[in-house]
Short mmCIF file of C-alpha atoms in Angstrom, two decimals:
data_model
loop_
_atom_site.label_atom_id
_atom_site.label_comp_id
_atom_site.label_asym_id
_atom_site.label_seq_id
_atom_site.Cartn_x
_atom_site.Cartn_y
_atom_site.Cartn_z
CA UNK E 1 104.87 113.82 80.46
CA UNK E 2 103.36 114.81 83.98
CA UNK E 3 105.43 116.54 86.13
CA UNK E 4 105.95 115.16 89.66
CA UNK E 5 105.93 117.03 93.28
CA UNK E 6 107.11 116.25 96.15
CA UNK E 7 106.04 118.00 98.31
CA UNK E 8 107.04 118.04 102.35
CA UNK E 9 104.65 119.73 104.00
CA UNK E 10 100.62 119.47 103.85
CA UNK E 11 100.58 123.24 103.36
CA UNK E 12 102.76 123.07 100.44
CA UNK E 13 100.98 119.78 98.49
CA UNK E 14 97.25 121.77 99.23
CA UNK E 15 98.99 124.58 97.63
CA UNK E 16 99.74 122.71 94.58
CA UNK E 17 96.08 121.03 94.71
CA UNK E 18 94.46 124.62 94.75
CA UNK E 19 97.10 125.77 91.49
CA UNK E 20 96.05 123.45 89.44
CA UNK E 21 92.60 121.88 89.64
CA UNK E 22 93.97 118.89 87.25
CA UNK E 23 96.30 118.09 89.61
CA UNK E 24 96.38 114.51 90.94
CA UNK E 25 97.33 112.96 94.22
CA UNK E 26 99.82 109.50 94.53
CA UNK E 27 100.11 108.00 97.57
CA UNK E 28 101.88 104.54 97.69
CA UNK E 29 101.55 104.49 93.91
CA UNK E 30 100.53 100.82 93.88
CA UNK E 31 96.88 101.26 91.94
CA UNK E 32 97.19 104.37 90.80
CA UNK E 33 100.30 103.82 88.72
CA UNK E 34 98.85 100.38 87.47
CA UNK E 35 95.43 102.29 86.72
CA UNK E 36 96.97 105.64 84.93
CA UNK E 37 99.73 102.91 82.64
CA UNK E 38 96.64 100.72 81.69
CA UNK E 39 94.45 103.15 80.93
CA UNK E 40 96.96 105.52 78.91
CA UNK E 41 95.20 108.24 81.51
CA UNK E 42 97.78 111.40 81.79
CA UNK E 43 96.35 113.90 84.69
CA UNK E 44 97.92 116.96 85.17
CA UNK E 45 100.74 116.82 87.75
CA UNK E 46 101.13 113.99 90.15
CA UNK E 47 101.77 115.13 93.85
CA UNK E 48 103.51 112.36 95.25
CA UNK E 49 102.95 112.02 99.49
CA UNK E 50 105.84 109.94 100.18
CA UNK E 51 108.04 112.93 101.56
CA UNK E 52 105.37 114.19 103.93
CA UNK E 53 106.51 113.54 107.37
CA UNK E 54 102.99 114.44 108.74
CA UNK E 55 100.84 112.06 107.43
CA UNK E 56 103.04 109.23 108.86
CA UNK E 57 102.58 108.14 112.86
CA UNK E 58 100.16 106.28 114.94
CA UNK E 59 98.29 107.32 117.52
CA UNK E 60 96.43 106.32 120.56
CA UNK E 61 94.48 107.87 123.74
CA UNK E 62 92.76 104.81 124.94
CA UNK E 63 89.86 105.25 123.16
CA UNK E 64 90.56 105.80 119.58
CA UNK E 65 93.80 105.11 117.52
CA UNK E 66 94.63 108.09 114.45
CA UNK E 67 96.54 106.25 111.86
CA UNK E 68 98.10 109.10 109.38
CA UNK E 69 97.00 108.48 105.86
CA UNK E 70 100.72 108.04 105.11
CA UNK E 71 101.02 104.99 106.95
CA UNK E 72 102.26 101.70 105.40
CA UNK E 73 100.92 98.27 105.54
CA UNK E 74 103.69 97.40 106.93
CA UNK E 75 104.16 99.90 109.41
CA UNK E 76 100.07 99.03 110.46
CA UNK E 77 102.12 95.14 110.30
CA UNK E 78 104.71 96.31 112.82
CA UNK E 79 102.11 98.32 115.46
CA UNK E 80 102.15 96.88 118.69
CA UNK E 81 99.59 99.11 118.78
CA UNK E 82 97.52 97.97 115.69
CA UNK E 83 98.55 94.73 116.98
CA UNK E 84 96.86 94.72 120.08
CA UNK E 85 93.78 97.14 119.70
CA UNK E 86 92.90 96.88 116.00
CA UNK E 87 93.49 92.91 115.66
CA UNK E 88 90.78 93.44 112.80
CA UNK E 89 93.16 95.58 110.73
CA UNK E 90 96.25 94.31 111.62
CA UNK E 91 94.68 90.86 109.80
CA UNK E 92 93.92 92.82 106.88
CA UNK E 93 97.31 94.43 106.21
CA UNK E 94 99.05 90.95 106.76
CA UNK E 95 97.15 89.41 103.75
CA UNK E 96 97.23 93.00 101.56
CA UNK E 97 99.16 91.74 98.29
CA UNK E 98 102.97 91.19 98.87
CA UNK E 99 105.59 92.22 101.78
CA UNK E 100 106.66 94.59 98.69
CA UNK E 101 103.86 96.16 97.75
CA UNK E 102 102.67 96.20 101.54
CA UNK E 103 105.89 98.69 101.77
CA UNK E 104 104.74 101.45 99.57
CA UNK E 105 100.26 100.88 100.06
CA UNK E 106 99.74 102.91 102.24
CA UNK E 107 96.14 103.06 104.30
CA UNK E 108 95.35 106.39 102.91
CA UNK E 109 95.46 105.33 99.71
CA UNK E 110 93.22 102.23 100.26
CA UNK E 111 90.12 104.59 101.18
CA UNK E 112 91.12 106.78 98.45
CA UNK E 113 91.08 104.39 96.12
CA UNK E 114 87.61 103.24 97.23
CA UNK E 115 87.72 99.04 95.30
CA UNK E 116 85.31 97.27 96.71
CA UNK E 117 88.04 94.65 97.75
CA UNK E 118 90.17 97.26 99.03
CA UNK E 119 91.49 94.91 102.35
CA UNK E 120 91.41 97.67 104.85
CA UNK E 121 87.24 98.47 104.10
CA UNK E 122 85.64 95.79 105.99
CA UNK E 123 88.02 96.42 108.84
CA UNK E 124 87.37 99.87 109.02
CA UNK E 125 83.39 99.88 108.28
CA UNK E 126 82.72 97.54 111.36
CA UNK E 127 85.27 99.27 113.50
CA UNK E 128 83.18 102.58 112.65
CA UNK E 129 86.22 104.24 111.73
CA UNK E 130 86.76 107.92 110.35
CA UNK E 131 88.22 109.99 108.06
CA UNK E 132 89.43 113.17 108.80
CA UNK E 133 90.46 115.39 105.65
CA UNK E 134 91.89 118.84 104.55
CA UNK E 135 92.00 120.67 102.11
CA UNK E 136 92.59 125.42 102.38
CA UNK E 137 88.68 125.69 103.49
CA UNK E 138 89.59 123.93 107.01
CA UNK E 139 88.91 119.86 108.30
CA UNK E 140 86.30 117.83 108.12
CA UNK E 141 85.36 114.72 109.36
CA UNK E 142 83.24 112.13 107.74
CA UNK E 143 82.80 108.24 108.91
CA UNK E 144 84.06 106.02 106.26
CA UNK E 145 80.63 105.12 105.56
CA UNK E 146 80.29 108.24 104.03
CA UNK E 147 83.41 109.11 102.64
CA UNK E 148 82.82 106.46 100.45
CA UNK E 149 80.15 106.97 97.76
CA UNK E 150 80.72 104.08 95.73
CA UNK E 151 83.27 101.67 93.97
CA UNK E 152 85.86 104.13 93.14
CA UNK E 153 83.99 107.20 94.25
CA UNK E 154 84.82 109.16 97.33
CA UNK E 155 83.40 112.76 98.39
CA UNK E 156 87.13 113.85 98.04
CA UNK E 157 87.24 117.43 96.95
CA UNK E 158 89.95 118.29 94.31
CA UNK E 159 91.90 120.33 96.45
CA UNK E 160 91.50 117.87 99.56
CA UNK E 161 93.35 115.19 101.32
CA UNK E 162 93.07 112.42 103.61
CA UNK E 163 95.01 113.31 106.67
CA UNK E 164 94.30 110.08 109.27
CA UNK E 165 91.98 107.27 109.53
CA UNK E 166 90.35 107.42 113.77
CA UNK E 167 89.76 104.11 114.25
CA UNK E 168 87.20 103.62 118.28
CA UNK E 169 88.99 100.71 119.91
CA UNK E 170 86.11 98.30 119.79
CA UNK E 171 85.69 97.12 123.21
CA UNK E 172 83.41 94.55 124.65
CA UNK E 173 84.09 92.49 121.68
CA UNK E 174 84.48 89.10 122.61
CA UNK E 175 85.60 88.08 118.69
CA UNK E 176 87.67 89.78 116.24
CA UNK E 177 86.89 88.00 112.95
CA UNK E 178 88.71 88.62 109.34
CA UNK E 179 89.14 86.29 106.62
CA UNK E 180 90.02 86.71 102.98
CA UNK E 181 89.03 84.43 100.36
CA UNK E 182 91.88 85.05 97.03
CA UNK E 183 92.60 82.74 94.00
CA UNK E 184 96.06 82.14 95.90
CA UNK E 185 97.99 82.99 99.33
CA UNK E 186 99.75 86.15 98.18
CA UNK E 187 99.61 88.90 95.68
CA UNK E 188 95.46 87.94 95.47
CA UNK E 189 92.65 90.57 94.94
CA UNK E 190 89.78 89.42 97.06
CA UNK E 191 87.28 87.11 95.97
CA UNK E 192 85.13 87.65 99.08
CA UNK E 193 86.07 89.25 102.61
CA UNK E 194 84.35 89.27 105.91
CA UNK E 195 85.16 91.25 108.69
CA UNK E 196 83.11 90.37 112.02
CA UNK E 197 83.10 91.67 115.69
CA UNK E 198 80.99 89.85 117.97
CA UNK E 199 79.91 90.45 121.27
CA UNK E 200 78.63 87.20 123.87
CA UNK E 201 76.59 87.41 126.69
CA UNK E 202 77.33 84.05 128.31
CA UNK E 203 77.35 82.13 124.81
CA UNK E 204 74.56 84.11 123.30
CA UNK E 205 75.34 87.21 120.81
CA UNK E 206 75.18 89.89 122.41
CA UNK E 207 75.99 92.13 119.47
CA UNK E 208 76.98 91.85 115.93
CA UNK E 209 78.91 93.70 113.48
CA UNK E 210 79.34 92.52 109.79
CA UNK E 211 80.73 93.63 107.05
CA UNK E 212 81.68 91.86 103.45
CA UNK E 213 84.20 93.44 100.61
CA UNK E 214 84.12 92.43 97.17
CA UNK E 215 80.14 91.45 97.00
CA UNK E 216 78.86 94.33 95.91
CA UNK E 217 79.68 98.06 94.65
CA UNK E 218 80.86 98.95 97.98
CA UNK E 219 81.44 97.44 101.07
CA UNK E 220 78.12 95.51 102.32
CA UNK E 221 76.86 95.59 105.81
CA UNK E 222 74.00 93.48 106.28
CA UNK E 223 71.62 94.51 109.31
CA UNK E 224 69.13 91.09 108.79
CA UNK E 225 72.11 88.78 109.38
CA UNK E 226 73.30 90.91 112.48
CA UNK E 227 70.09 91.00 113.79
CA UNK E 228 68.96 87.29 113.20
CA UNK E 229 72.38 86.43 115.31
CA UNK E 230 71.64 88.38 118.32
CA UNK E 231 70.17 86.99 120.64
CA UNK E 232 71.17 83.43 119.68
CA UNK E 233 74.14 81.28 120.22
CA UNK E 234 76.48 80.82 117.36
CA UNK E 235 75.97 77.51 116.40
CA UNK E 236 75.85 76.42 112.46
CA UNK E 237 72.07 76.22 112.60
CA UNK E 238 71.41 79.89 113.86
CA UNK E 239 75.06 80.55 111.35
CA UNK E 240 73.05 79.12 108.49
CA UNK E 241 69.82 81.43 108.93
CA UNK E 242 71.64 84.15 109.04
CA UNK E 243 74.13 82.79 105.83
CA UNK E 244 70.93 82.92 104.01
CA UNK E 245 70.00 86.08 104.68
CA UNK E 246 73.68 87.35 103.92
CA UNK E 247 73.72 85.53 100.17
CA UNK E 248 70.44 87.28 99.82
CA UNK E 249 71.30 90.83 100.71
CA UNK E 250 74.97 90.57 98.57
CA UNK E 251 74.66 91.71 94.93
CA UNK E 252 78.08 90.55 93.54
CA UNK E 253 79.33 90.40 89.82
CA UNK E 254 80.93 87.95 87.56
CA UNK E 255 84.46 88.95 86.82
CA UNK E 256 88.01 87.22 86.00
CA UNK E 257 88.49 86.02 89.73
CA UNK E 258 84.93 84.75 90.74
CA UNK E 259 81.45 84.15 89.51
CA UNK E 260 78.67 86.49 91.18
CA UNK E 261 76.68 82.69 92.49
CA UNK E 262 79.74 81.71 93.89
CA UNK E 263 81.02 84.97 95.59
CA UNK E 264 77.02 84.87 96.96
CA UNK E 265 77.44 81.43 98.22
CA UNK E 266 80.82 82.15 99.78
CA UNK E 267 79.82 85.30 101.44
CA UNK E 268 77.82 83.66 103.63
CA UNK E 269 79.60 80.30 104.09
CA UNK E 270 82.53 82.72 105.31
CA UNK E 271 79.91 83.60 108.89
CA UNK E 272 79.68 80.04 109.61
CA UNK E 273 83.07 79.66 110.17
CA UNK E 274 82.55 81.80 113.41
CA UNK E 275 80.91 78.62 114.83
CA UNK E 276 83.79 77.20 115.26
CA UNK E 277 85.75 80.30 117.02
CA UNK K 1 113.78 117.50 86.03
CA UNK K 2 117.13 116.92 87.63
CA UNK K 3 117.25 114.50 90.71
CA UNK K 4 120.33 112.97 92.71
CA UNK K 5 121.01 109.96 94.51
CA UNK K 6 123.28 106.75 95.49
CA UNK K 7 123.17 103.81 93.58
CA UNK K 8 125.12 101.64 94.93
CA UNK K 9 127.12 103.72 97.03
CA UNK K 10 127.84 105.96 93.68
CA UNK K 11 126.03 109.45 93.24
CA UNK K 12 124.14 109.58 90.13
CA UNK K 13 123.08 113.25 89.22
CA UNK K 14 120.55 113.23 86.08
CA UNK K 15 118.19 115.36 84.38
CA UNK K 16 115.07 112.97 82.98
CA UNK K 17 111.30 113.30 82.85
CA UNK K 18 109.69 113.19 86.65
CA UNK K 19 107.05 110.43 85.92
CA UNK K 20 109.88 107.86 84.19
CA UNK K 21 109.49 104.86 86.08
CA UNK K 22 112.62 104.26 88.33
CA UNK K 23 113.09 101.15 86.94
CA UNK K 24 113.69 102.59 83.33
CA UNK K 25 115.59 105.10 85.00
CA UNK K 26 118.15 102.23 86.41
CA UNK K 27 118.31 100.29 83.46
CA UNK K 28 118.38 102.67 80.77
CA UNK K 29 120.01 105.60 82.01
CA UNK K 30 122.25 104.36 84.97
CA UNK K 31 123.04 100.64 83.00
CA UNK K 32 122.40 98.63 86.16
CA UNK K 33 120.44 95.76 84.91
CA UNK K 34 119.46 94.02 87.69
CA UNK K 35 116.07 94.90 88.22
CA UNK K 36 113.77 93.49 85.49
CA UNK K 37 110.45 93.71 84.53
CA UNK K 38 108.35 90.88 84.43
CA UNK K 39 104.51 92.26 85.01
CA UNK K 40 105.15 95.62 85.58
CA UNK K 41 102.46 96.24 87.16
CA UNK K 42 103.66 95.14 90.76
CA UNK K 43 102.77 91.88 91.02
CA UNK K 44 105.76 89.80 90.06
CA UNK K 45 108.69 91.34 92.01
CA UNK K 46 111.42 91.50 89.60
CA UNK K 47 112.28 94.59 89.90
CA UNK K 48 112.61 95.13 93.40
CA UNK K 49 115.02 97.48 94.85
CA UNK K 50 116.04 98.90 98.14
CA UNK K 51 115.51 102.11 98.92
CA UNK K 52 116.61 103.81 101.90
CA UNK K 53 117.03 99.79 103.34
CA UNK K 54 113.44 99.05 102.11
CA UNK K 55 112.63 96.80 99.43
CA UNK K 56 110.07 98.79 96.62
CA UNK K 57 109.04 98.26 93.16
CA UNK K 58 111.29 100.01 90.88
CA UNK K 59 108.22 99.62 88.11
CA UNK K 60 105.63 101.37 90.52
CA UNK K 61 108.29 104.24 92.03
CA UNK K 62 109.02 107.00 90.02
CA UNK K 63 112.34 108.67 88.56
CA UNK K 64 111.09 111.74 90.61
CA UNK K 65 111.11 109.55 93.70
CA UNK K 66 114.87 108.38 93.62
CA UNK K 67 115.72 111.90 94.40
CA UNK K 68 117.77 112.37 97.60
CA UNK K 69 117.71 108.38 98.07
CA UNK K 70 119.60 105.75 98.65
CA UNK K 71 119.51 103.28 96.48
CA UNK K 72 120.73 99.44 96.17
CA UNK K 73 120.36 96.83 94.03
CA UNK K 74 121.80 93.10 92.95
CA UNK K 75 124.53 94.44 91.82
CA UNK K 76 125.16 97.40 95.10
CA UNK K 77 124.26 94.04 97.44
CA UNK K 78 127.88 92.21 96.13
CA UNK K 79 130.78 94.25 98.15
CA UNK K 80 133.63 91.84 99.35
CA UNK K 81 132.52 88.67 96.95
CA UNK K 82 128.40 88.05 96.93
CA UNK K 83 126.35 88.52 99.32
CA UNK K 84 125.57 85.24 101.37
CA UNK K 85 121.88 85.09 99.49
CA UNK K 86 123.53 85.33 96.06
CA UNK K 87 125.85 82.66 96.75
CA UNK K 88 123.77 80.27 98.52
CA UNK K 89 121.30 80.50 95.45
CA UNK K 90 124.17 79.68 93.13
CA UNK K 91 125.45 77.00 94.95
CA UNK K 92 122.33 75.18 95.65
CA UNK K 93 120.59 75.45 92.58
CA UNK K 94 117.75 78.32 93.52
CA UNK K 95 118.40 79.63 90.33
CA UNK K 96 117.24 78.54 87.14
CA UNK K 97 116.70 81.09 84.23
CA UNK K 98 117.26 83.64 86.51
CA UNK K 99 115.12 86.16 85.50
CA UNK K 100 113.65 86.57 89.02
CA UNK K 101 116.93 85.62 91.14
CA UNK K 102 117.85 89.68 91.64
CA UNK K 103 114.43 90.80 92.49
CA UNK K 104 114.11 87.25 95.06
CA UNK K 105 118.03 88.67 96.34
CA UNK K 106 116.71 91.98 97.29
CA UNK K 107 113.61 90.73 99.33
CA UNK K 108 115.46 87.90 100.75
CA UNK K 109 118.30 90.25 101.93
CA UNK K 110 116.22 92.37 103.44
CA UNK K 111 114.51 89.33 105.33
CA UNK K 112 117.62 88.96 106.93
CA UNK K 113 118.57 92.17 107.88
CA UNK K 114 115.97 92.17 109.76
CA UNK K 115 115.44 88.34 111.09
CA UNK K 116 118.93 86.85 111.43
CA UNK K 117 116.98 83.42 112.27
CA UNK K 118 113.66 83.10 109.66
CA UNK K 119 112.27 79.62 109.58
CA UNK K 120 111.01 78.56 106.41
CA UNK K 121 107.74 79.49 106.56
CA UNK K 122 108.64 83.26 107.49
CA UNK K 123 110.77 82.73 104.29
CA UNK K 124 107.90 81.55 101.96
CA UNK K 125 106.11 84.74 103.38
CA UNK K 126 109.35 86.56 102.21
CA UNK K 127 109.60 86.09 99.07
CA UNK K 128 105.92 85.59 98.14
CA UNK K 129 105.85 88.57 96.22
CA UNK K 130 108.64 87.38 93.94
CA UNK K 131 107.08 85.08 90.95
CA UNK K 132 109.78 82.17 90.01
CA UNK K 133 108.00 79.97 87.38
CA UNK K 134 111.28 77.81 87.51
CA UNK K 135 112.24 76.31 90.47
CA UNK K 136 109.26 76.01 92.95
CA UNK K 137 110.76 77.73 95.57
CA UNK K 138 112.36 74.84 97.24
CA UNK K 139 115.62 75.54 96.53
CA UNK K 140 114.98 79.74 97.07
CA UNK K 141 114.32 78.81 100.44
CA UNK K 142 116.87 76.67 101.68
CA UNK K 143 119.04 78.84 99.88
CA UNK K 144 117.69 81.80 102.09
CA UNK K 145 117.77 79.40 104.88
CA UNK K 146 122.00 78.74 104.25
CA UNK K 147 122.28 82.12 103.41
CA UNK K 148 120.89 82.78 107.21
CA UNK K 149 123.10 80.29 108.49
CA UNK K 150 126.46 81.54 106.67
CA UNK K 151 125.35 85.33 108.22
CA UNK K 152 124.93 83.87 111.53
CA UNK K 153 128.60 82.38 111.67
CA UNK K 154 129.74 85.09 110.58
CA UNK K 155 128.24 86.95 112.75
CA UNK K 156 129.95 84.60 115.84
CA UNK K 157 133.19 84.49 114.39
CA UNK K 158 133.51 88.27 115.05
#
């Protein structure tokens, strides 16, 4: 049996992170619950986040939005301000498993959890978002980038937390790209994602930002194919170069949803359809 | 450890392990079989639940987690009669074995609570974390669609 706290304040659940160093933190519950029942893992006690006001809210100043860690996927859904400045995200949360589970996920929880088809990673890495965390030795602030160290592997200190996601409002981009390939509409695990913001100059790229989930052990930027677009217009000839260079640079596996040849194939397939944008 | 809350408008005070899953919780210790488990691992939506007005996964929410909450289920949605949704699904067939029907209830409820007017795609997108392997959803959704209608005259008549 693990016990379960709830605690309400962020003083009070670092408190009970420093106590016990076996402690372990449940956010929206969705993987972790799924991972600790499959596994037959039993941690020490679970601090559950769902009564802590303060990791809820979002945030803007005009230049950045903070979206607490607490935050739903379906309060990110119902964000006129997610909405309108993060169109990249907002995407992401509306195809993030089922309305239900989208209830409890929460976007905290997604970096936390670190999948390399976590829905909210793309997003975030071309959006050059970061992650601000606590824990009793002060903040700290790390881009996602970072904070991630591999597939299910952040630099998440025992007795730390994720406190908000900053997310720049990309401006000057003239397309806000996301797309999810799943075995099915709802309730899929991505087979491949792409995330894309593109900047024109006239019809030319002007600046490109790429990033892919599910083709490799993290999320996977790929500087060749952003590079080989700018500069050039974005039609399926100059896509195609690029495509190549993107199925090249992806190092996906085999598993139950997809084959690694046809995640490579798909990953870049999935740029060309910004020709037709 | 000892938590309290409303099931379906009734206060339930009981003292069970903190990491039971609220579904087990419901079923075995309050007898209010409506929620099911079909996957239990979140993916099928049988065991859906309100709580606090928002539909959750009894098998991923834990007995700690009911504590202080409201909570309503199939059974807690039927005051005066059924609730419009129930009925609608009865009467037009968007039941079959049934083993999905108070999970579907719950999320379709909740659709509209909040949209009094859903068309039927916003309905599909609904209830498309509720797995029926009977019916095909055709007859969920104009079910939910009647269901919407029934509210709405109701709604006028007052």
């Amino acid at each position: 049996m693990m016990p379960v706290f709830l605690p309400d304040t962020l003083d009070a659940a670092l408190d009970l992170l420093t106590r016990d160093p076996a402690a372990c933190v449940m956010a929206g519950g969705t993987d972790l619950l799924v991972h600790l029942r499959a596994t037959g893992d039993a941690p020490g006690p679970l601090v559950c986040l769902d009564r802590l006001r303060g990791l809820k809210g979002i945030k803007t100043d005009g230049d950045t939005v903070r979206i607490g860690a607490g935050v739903t996927m379906t309060e990110l859904l119902a964000s006129p301000v997610v909405r309108d400045f993060l169109p990249l995200l907002h995407r992401a949360a509306g195809v993030f498993a089922s309305p239900t589970v989208r209830n409890m996920a929460t976007i905290g929880g997604n970096l936390c959890t670190a999948s390399p088809a976590g829905d909210t990673l793309p997003p975030l890495y071309v959006m050059n978002a970061s992650v601000e965390l606590r824990s009793p030795r002060g903040e700290r602030t790390l881009p996602v980038d970072r904070f991630i160290t591999g597939p299910r592997r952040t630099c998440l200190e025992r007795d730390e937390l994720v406190t908000a996601v900053t997310v720049p409002i990309p401006v000057d981009f003239d397309i806000h790209h996301f797309e999810k390939v799943g075995q099915r509409a709802a309730q899929a695990i991505a087979v491949v994602s792409l995330a894309a913001l593109v900047a024109l100059d006239g019809t030319t790229v002007h600046r490109a930002r790429l990033a892919w989930g599910s083709v490799g052990p993290g999320i996977v930027r790929c500087s060749e194919a952003e590079e080989l677009l700018e500069g050039q217009r974005l039609t399926l000839t100059n896509l195609r170069a690029a495509a190549a260079a993107v199925s090249n640079a992806v190092t996906p596996i085999s598993d139950v949803r997809a084959s690694a040849d046809y995640r490579r194939q798909v990953a870049g397939n999935l740029l060309l359809r910004l020709a037709a944008l | 450890m000892k938590i309290r809350f409303q099931l379906n408008g009734q206060e339930q005070r009981l003292d069970v392990d903190g990491d039971l899953r609220a579904l087990d919780v419901l079923r075995e210790h309050c007898g209010v079989t409506g929620p099911k488990e079909g996957c239990g691992t979140g993916e099928c939506g049988a065991c859906a639940v309100w709580m606090d007005g928002v539909t959750r996964l009894s098998c991923l929410t834990l007995a700690a987690q009911l504590d202080g909450r409201d909570v309503t289920t199939a059974e807690g949605l039927a005051t005066d009669g059924p609730h419009p949704v129930q009925a609608a699904l009865a009467e037009l067939g968007g039941v079959q074995c049934g083993y999905c029907t108070p999970g579907i209830v719950m999320t379709a409820a909740e659709l509209l609570a909040r949209d009094a007017n859903p068309d039927r795609d916003a309905i599909r997108r609904a209830v498309s974390g509720n797995l029926c392997r009977c019916t095909g959803y055709h007859k969920i959704v104009d079910a939910v669609e009647e269901a919407a209608q029934t509210m709405r005259a109701a709604q006028e008549d007052k």
